[in-house]
C-alpha positions in Angstrom: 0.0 0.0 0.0 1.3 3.6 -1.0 2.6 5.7 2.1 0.2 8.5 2.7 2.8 11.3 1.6 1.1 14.4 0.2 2.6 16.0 -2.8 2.6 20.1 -2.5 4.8 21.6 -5.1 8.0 21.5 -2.9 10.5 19.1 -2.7 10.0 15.7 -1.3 13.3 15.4 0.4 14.9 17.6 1.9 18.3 16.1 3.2 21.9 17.6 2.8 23.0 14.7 0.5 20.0 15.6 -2.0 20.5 19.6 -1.8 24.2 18.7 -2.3 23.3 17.0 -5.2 21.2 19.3 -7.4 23.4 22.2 -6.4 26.7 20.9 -7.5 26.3 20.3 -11.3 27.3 22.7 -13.8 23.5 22.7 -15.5 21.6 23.2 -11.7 20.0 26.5 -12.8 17.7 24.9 -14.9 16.4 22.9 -11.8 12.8 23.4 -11.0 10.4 22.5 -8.2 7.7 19.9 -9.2 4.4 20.6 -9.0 1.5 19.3 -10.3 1.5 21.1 -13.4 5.1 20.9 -13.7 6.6 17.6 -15.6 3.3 16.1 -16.8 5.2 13.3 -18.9 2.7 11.1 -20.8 -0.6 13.0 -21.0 -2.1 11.6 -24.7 -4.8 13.8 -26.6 -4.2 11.9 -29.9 -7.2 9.0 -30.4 -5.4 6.0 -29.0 -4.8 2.8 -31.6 -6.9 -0.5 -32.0 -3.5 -1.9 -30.7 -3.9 0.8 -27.1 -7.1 0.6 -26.7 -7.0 -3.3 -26.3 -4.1 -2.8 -24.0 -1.6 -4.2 -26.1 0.7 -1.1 -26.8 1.2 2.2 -24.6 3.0 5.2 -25.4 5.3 6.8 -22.5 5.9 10.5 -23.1 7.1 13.4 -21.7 7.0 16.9 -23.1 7.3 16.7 -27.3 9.1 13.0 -26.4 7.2 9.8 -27.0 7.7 6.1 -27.5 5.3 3.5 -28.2 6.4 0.1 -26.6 4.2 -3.5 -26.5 3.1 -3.6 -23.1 4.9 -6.7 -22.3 8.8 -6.4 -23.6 10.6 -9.5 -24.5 13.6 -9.2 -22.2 17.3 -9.6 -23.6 19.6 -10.6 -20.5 19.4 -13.8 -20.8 21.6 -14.0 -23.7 24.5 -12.8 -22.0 25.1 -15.9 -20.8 24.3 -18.7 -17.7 21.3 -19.4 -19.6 22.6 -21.8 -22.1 24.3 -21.4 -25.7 22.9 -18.5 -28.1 23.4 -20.0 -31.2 23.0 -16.5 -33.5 20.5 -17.6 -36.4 18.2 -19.5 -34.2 18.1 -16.0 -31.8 17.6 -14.1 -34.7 15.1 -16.4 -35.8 13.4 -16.3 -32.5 13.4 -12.6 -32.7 10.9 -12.8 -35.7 8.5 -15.2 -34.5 8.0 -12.9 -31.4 7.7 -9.9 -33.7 5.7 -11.7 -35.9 3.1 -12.4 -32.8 2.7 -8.7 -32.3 5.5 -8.8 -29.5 7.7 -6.5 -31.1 9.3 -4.5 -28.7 12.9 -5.8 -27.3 14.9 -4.5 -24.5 18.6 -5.2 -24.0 22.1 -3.5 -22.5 25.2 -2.7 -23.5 26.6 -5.3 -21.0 24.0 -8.1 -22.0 26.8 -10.0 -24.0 25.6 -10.1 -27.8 22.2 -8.4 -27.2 22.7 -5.7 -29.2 24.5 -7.7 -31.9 21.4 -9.4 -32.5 19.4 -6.9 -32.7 21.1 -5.5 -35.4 21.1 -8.4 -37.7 17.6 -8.8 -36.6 16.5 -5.5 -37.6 18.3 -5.9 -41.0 16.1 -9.4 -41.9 12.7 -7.0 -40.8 14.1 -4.6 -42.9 14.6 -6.6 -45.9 11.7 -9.3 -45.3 9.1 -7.3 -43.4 6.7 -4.7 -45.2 7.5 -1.2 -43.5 4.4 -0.8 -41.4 5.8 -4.0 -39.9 9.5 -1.9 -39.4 7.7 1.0 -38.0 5.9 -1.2 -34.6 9.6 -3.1 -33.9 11.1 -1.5 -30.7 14.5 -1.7 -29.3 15.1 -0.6 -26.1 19.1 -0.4 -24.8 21.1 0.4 -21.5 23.9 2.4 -20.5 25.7 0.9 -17.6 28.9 3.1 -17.4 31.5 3.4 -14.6 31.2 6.3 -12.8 34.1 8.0 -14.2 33.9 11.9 -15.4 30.8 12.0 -17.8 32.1 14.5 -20.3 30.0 15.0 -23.8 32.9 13.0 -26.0 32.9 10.3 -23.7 28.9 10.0 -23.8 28.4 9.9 -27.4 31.8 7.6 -28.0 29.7 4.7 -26.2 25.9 5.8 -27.3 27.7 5.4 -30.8 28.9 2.1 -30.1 25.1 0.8 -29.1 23.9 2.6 -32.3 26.5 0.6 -34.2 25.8 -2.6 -32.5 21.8 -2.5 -33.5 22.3 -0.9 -36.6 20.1 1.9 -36.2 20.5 5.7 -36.9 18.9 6.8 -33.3 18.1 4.5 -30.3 14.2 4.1 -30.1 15.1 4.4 -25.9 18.5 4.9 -24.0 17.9 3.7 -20.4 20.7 4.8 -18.5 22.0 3.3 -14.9 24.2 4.8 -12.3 26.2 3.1 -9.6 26.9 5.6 -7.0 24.8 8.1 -6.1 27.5 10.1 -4.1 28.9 11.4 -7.7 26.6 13.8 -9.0 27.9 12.7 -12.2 25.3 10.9 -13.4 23.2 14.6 -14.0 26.1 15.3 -16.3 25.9 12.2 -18.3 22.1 12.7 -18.6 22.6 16.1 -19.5 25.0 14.8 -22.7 22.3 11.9 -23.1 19.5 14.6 -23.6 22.0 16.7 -26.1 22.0 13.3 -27.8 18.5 13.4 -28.3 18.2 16.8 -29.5 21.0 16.2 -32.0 18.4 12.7 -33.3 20.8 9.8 -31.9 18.6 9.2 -29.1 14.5 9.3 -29.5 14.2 9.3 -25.6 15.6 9.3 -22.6 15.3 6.9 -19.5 16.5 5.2 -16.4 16.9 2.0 -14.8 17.0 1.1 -11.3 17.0 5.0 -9.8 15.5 5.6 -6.9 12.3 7.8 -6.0 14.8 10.5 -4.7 17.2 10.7 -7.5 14.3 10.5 -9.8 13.2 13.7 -8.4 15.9 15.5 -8.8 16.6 14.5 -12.5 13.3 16.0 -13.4 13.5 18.6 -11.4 16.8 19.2 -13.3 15.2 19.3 -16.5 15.6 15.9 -17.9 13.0 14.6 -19.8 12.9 11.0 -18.5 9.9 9.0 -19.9 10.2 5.9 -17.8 12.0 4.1 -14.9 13.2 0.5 -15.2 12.8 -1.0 -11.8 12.4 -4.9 -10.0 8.6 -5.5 -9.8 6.8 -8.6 -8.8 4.2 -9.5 -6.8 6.7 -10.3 -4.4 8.6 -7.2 -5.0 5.8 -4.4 -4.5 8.6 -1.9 -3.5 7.7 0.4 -6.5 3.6 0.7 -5.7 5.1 3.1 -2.6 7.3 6.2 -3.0 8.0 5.6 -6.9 4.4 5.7 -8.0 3.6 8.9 -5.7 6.3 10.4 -8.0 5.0 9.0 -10.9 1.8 10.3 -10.7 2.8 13.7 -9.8 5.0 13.8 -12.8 3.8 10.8 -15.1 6.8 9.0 -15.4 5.9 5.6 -16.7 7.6 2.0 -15.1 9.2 -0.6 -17.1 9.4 -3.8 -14.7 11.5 -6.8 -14.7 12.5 -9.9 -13.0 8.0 -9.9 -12.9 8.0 -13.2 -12.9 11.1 -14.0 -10.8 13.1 -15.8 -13.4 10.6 -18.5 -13.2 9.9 -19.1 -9.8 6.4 -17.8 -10.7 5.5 -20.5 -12.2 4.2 -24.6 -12.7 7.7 -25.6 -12.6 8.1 -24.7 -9.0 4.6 -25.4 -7.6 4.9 -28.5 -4.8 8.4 -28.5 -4.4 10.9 -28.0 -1.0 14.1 -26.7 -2.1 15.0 -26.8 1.1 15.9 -30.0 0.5 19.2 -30.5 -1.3 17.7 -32.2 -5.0 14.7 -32.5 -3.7 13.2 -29.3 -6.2 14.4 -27.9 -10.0 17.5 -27.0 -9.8 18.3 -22.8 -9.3 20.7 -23.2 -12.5 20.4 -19.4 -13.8 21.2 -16.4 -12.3 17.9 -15.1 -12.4 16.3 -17.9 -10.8 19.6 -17.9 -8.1 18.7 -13.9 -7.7 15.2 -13.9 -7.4 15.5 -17.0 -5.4 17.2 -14.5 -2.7 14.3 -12.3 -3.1 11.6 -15.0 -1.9 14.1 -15.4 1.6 14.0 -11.6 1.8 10.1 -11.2 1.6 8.8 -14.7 3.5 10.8 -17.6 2.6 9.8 -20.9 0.7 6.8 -21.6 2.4 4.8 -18.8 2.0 5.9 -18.5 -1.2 4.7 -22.0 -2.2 0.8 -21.0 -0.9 1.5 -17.9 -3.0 2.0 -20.1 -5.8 -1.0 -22.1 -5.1 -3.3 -19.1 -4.9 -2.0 -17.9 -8.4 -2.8 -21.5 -9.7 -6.0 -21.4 -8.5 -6.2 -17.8 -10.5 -4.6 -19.2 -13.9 -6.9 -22.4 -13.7 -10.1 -20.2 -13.0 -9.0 -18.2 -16.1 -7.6 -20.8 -18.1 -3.6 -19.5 -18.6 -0.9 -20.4 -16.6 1.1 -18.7 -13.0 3.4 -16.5 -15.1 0.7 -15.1 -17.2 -1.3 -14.3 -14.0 1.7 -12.8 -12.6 2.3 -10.3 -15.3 -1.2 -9.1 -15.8 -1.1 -8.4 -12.0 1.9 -6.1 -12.6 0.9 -4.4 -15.5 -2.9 -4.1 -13.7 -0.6 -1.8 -10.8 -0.3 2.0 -10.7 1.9 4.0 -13.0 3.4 0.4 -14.9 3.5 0.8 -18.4 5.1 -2.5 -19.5 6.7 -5.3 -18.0 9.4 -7.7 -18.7 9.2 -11.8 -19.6 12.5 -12.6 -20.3 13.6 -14.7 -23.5 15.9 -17.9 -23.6 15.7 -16.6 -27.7 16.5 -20.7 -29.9 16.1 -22.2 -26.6 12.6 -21.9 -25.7 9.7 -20.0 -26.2 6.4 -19.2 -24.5 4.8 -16.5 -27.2 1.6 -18.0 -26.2 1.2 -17.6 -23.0 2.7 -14.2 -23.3 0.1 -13.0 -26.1 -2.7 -14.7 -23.1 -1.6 -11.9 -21.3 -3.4 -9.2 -22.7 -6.8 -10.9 -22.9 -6.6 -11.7 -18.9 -8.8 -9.8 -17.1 -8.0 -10.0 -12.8 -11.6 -9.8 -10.8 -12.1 -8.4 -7.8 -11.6 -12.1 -6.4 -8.4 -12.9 -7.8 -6.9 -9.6 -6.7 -8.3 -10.4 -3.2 -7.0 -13.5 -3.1 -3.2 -12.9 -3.9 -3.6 -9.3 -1.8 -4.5 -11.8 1.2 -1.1 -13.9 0.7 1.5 -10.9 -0.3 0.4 -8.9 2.7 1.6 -11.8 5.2 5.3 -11.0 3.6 7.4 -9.0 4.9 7.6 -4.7 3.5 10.8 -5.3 1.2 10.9 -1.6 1.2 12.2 -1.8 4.8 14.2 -4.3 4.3 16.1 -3.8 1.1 15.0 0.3 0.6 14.1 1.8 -2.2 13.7 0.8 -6.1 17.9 -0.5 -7.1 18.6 -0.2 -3.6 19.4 -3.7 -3.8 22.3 -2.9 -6.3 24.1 -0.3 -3.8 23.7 -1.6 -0.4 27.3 -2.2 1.2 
């Protein structure tokens, strides 16, 4: 449940560390207090789509910036390895029959091993196979993950060019960009170079990934025009439905979420088993699965988790569509969430179907009661792990 924080035009926080950081950075005088009439980032007055108004595709916007994405986003890290071999062709190939299935919008890193790579040679086959209204729906969505080393404009655009290179595109549908240590105000520099970027057409917008309802603030209030934050959001994980949607829907910054179905712990495979009995379950042979894994400890541990799972087979059964596909609608069903993430083992495996049974779900009053009655006995993984990416900078 959202805190009951009200939003008046001044700043949410107000600590030393946060005035420190807006006031150090060469471009502060552009910084401005939000309000509600402030940052408005993804009001639509265009008719919305067949493809929108069936809940398929959103648009996140802010100011003259907009991107429209496939509500659920076929996720990219797990070809950077621990999930198996990519063999290229068969990836590639993968990548078309999702596209072809109307999910069409692909989100990767810089760091996610060949990602980009294949998005390029991807991109290539839809342009050369693929009539061009079927070019103009493909999405692909890309991280920066730099050091936290001096963020001058050279040294921004040297690796935005590589990522452009990589997928073979003139300008990046969406540069998410990630920062390590809050304590260098650098990263207001480097989004200041990203948004030059944009104006200059190599970036078509701007966003983050795993920043915090704080530093969020300040980057608008700073004059970025992020569209969207890319946060951990699960049932399990509810962390972003507190401070980060008060923010967003003050400001209407959208949320991208991942790890929404926990790697595949939300699912069959893991229904009736103890893994707390050595070989007794599936093995935790990913790192998703060994991440998220950590996650269930953090919020209740394997019990409760396994009468969570029960309930959301109860759900799927009722509905006729499986755990995961229960589990994403009931993310994308929350506050402020624009799309969410199912990751892809791409010439490995493949769930298209249950994915596209996603958008035809539709959660009752019942079903919502029913998992809300289980999640609640968790523990708050705000006040355990903190804030949205907390969980990447704790010491």
């Amino acid at each position: 449940m959202a805190s009951s924080t009200v939003f008046t035009g001044v700043s949410l926080f107000k600590s030393k560390n946060s005035t420190k950081l807006i006031t150090s950075t060469r471009f502060s005088d552009s910084k401005q207090q939000l309000s509600l009439n402030s940052v408005k980032c993804c009001s639509k007055t265009t008719a919305a789509t067949t493809e929108e108004a069936t809940g398929r595709l959103v648009t996140v916007k802010n100011g003259n910036d907009s991107l429209e994405i496939c509500r659920v986003l076929n996720g990219m890290w797990q070809t950077s390895g621990g999930w198996g071999r990519i063999d290229r062709d068969a990836a590639v190939e993968a990548m078309l029959r999702y596209a072809d299935a109307g999910l069409s919008t692909f989100d990767m890193a810089d760091h996610y091993g060949p990602a980009e790579d294949l998005y390029g040679i991807f991109i290539n086959r839809v342009r050369r196979e693929r009539p061009p209204e079927y070019l103009e729906k493909v999405r692909g969505l890309t991280k920066w993950v730099p050091p936290p080393v001096k963020m001058t404009s050279g040294y921004v655009r040297e690796n935005i060019d590589v990522s452009r290179k990589r997928m073979d595109v003139p300008s990046l549908d969406m540069l998410q960009f990630h920062w390590w240590d809050y304590s260098n105000p650098g990263y207001l520099d480097a989004l200041k170079n990203l948004t030059d970027l944009k104006e200059e057409g190599k970036i078509k917008t701007v966003a983050l990934t795993n920043f915090d309802t704080e530093r969020l603030q300040i980057i608008l209030e700073n004059g970025i025009p992020v569209v969207s934050n890319q946060v951990q959001h699960s049932i399990v994980d509810m962390r972003p439905q507190q401070k980060m949607t008060e923010l967003c829907l003050l400001t209407g910054v959208k949320l991208i979420t991942y790890g929404t179905v926990m790697g595949g712990l939300l699912s069959e495979k893991f229904l009736d088993t103890n893994l707390t009995i050595p070989f007794a379950g599936p093995p935790l042979n990913t790192p998703s699965l060994q991440k998220y894994k950590r996650m269930v400890d953090a919020w209740g541990g394997w019990s409760l988790f396994q009468t969570l799972l029960k309930t959301l087979k109860t759900v799927a059964s009722k509905h006729g569509v499986t755990i995961p596909t229960v589990a994403v609608k009931y993310i994308l069903d929350q506050t402020a969430v624009a799309g969410s993430m199912v990751g892809v083992r791409l010439g490995l495996s493949e769930h298209i179907q249950d994915t596209n049974a996603i958008f035809s779900l539709v959660l009752d009053e019942e079903d919502v009661n029913s998992i809300q009655e289980v999640t609640q006995r968790g523990k708050d993984l705000l006040r355990v792990i903190g804030d949205c990416g907390d969980e990447y900078r704790r010491a």
